[in-house]
Amino acid sequence: MKQLVHSYDNYALSVSMTTRNPRPGEEEGKEYFFVDKKTFEDEIERDGLIEYASYCDNYYGTPKDYVQKQLERGKDVILEIEIQGALKVKKKFPTALLLFVMPPSAAELKKRLVGRGTESVEVIEKRLKRASEEAEGIEEYDFIVINDKLDECVARMHSLIQAAHDTPPRNEEFIENMRKELEAFR
């Protein structure tokens, strides 16, 4: 997702809020907004999140205000979220485009998680178990994108997102205006 945002000007990567501790090198407001459990639950209470979920014993959520500011700047906002949150977003915003980005194999997923060197064996095992559970919901997504070669994956995501701009559900106002104009020819 970082490469997509870096390669094209029209995207903004949403910064999620989480109750997990920062990993080495992560910065507040850049990778995540790091908060305690009470602060996160206060955001839930005030309806300040587009979606939220509990994942591997921590909360993760998408702050509404941040996303709205990016949309007002004319950006396509990318939410890098797990399946619970993605399905909540799709329910609230039916025209949201869901891309399930996945490695080419389960073995590669494990290799990448271990290769990070940022999490314990227990956390890696939880993440792999969770990935297995999430695989049950892949059919709910609009497209699957295999992240094997980074440049190809980024180009594919960009082309799918751009194509989605031209679907009828995302152009209802234009369609209605065209119908009104065409009515004059009857």
Short mmCIF file of C-alpha atoms in Angstrom, two decimals:
data_model
loop_
_atom_site.label_atom_id
_atom_site.label_comp_id
_atom_site.label_asym_id
_atom_site.label_seq_id
_atom_site.Cartn_x
_atom_site.Cartn_y
_atom_site.Cartn_z
CA MET A 1 0.00 0.00 0.00
CA LYS A 2 2.87 2.34 0.76
CA GLN A 3 4.27 1.72 -2.72
CA LEU A 4 0.87 2.43 -4.32
CA VAL A 5 0.62 5.77 -2.52
CA HIS A 6 4.25 6.57 -3.39
CA SER A 7 3.82 5.67 -7.08
CA TYR A 8 0.61 7.60 -7.78
CA ASP A 9 -0.49 11.06 -6.63
CA ASN A 10 -4.21 10.38 -6.33
CA TYR A 11 -4.09 8.07 -3.28
CA ALA A 12 -3.97 8.62 0.45
CA LEU A 13 -3.29 5.79 2.84
CA SER A 14 -5.60 6.03 5.80
CA VAL A 15 -3.86 6.02 9.16
CA SER A 16 -5.60 3.59 11.49
CA MET A 17 -5.97 3.90 15.23
CA THR A 18 -4.77 0.97 17.34
CA THR A 19 -4.29 -0.12 20.92
CA ARG A 20 -1.21 -2.19 20.10
CA ASN A 21 2.27 -0.96 20.97
CA PRO A 22 4.39 0.61 18.24
CA ARG A 23 6.91 -1.61 16.45
CA PRO A 24 10.48 -0.33 16.13
CA GLY A 25 10.59 2.55 13.66
CA GLU A 26 6.84 3.25 13.66
CA GLU A 27 5.84 6.85 14.21
CA GLU A 28 2.69 8.26 15.82
CA GLY A 29 0.35 9.60 13.14
CA LYS A 30 2.33 8.05 10.31
CA GLU A 31 1.83 4.28 10.55
CA TYR A 32 -0.88 4.44 13.25
CA PHE A 33 -2.47 6.61 15.86
CA PHE A 34 -1.42 4.70 19.00
CA VAL A 35 -3.93 5.02 21.84
CA ASP A 36 -4.91 3.20 25.01
CA LYS A 37 -8.02 1.01 25.24
CA LYS A 38 -10.13 3.70 26.97
CA THR A 39 -9.37 6.31 24.29
CA PHE A 40 -10.26 3.82 21.56
CA GLU A 41 -13.53 2.90 23.27
CA ASP A 42 -14.34 6.61 23.66
CA GLU A 43 -13.96 6.95 19.85
CA ILE A 44 -16.34 4.02 19.37
CA GLU A 45 -18.83 5.68 21.72
CA ARG A 46 -18.77 9.03 19.88
CA ASP A 47 -19.09 7.26 16.47
CA GLY A 48 -15.69 8.61 15.43
CA LEU A 49 -14.63 5.50 13.53
CA ILE A 50 -15.72 4.32 10.08
CA GLU A 51 -15.01 0.76 11.18
CA TYR A 52 -13.18 -1.03 13.93
CA ALA A 53 -12.35 -4.55 14.94
CA SER A 54 -10.46 -6.56 17.47
CA TYR A 55 -7.51 -8.39 15.92
CA CYS A 56 -5.00 -10.50 17.85
CA ASP A 57 -6.00 -8.95 21.21
CA ASN A 58 -5.84 -5.33 20.04
CA TYR A 59 -8.33 -2.85 18.62
CA TYR A 60 -7.81 -1.38 15.16
CA GLY A 61 -10.06 1.23 13.56
CA THR A 62 -10.34 3.89 10.89
CA PRO A 63 -10.89 7.46 12.15
CA LYS A 64 -13.68 9.24 10.22
CA ASP A 65 -12.14 12.70 10.45
CA TYR A 66 -8.86 11.66 8.85
CA VAL A 67 -10.57 9.90 5.94
CA GLN A 68 -12.96 12.81 5.34
CA LYS A 69 -10.05 15.27 5.10
CA GLN A 70 -8.36 13.09 2.47
CA LEU A 71 -11.58 12.74 0.44
CA GLU A 72 -12.03 16.52 0.52
CA ARG A 73 -8.53 16.81 -1.00
CA GLY A 74 -9.77 14.66 -3.91
CA LYS A 75 -7.84 11.56 -2.90
CA ASP A 76 -8.87 7.93 -3.22
CA VAL A 77 -8.44 6.73 0.35
CA ILE A 78 -6.88 3.32 0.88
CA LEU A 79 -7.88 1.52 4.08
CA GLU A 80 -5.40 -1.22 4.94
CA ILE A 81 -7.70 -3.26 7.18
CA GLU A 82 -8.62 -6.82 8.02
CA ILE A 83 -11.74 -8.59 6.85
CA GLN A 84 -14.09 -7.70 9.75
CA GLY A 85 -13.52 -4.02 9.13
CA ALA A 86 -13.63 -4.32 5.35
CA LEU A 87 -17.04 -5.98 5.44
CA LYS A 88 -18.34 -3.27 7.80
CA VAL A 89 -17.11 -0.61 5.38
CA LYS A 90 -18.79 -2.38 2.43
CA LYS A 91 -22.05 -2.52 4.37
CA LYS A 92 -21.95 1.21 5.20
CA PHE A 93 -20.53 2.23 1.80
CA PRO A 94 -21.71 -0.26 -0.86
CA THR A 95 -19.58 1.34 -3.59
CA ALA A 96 -16.37 0.80 -1.61
CA LEU A 97 -13.95 -1.33 -3.59
CA LEU A 98 -12.58 -4.31 -1.66
CA LEU A 99 -9.25 -5.73 -2.82
CA PHE A 100 -8.00 -8.82 -1.01
CA VAL A 101 -4.22 -8.54 -1.31
CA MET A 102 -2.50 -11.80 -0.53
CA PRO A 103 0.87 -13.52 -0.92
CA PRO A 104 1.26 -16.25 -3.53
CA SER A 105 1.19 -19.00 -0.87
CA ALA A 106 0.69 -19.67 2.84
CA ALA A 107 4.37 -20.62 3.12
CA GLU A 108 5.34 -17.20 1.73
CA LEU A 109 3.04 -15.49 4.23
CA LYS A 110 4.77 -17.28 7.10
CA LYS A 111 8.20 -16.45 5.65
CA ARG A 112 7.28 -12.75 5.43
CA LEU A 113 5.90 -12.61 8.98
CA VAL A 114 8.97 -14.32 10.40
CA GLY A 115 11.27 -12.21 8.22
CA ARG A 116 9.97 -8.97 9.74
CA GLY A 117 11.66 -9.88 13.00
CA THR A 118 9.25 -7.64 14.90
CA GLU A 119 6.94 -10.15 16.56
CA SER A 120 7.17 -13.12 18.87
CA VAL A 121 6.52 -16.69 17.74
CA GLU A 122 3.18 -16.56 19.60
CA VAL A 123 2.05 -13.43 17.74
CA ILE A 124 3.10 -14.92 14.40
CA GLU A 125 1.11 -18.07 15.20
CA LYS A 126 -1.95 -15.92 16.06
CA ARG A 127 -1.60 -14.02 12.80
CA LEU A 128 -1.34 -17.23 10.77
CA LYS A 129 -4.40 -18.64 12.54
CA ARG A 130 -6.25 -15.40 11.83
CA ALA A 131 -5.19 -15.52 8.16
CA SER A 132 -6.71 -18.99 7.95
CA GLU A 133 -9.98 -17.66 9.38
CA GLU A 134 -9.99 -14.67 7.03
CA ALA A 135 -9.50 -16.93 4.01
CA GLU A 136 -13.11 -18.01 4.58
CA GLY A 137 -14.33 -14.52 3.58
CA ILE A 138 -12.34 -13.91 0.40
CA GLU A 139 -15.45 -14.31 -1.77
CA GLU A 140 -16.93 -11.16 -0.18
CA TYR A 141 -14.26 -9.03 -1.86
CA ASP A 142 -14.47 -7.50 -5.33
CA PHE A 143 -11.02 -8.65 -6.47
CA ILE A 144 -8.06 -10.75 -5.37
CA VAL A 145 -4.60 -9.30 -5.97
CA ILE A 146 -1.57 -11.55 -5.55
CA ASN A 147 1.38 -9.71 -4.02
CA ASP A 148 4.24 -11.67 -5.55
CA LYS A 149 6.19 -9.03 -7.47
CA LEU A 150 5.68 -5.64 -5.85
CA ASP A 151 5.68 -3.48 -8.99
CA GLU A 152 3.18 -5.77 -10.75
CA CYS A 153 0.95 -5.87 -7.68
CA VAL A 154 0.93 -2.06 -7.39
CA ALA A 155 0.15 -1.61 -11.09
CA ARG A 156 -2.67 -4.15 -10.87
CA MET A 157 -4.22 -2.45 -7.82
CA HIS A 158 -4.02 0.93 -9.53
CA SER A 159 -5.72 -0.35 -12.68
CA LEU A 160 -8.53 -2.00 -10.69
CA ILE A 161 -9.14 1.12 -8.61
CA GLN A 162 -9.18 3.36 -11.69
CA ALA A 163 -11.57 0.99 -13.51
CA ALA A 164 -13.90 1.04 -10.50
CA HIS A 165 -14.38 4.80 -11.00
CA ASP A 166 -16.28 3.99 -14.20
CA THR A 167 -18.84 1.56 -12.79
CA PRO A 168 -22.51 2.61 -12.86
CA PRO A 169 -23.02 2.59 -9.07
CA ARG A 170 -20.21 5.16 -8.72
CA ASN A 171 -21.70 7.39 -11.43
CA GLU A 172 -25.37 7.60 -10.52
CA GLU A 173 -25.50 11.40 -10.70
CA PHE A 174 -23.94 11.46 -14.18
CA ILE A 175 -26.30 8.71 -15.38
CA GLU A 176 -29.36 10.53 -14.03
CA ASN A 177 -28.30 13.81 -15.64
CA MET A 178 -27.71 12.06 -18.97
CA ARG A 179 -31.15 10.46 -18.80
CA LYS A 180 -32.74 13.87 -18.20
CA GLU A 181 -30.86 15.36 -21.15
CA LEU A 182 -31.80 12.45 -23.41
CA GLU A 183 -35.45 12.79 -22.40
CA ALA A 184 -35.54 15.93 -24.59
CA PHE A 185 -35.06 13.72 -27.68
CA ARG A 186 -38.22 11.70 -27.13
#
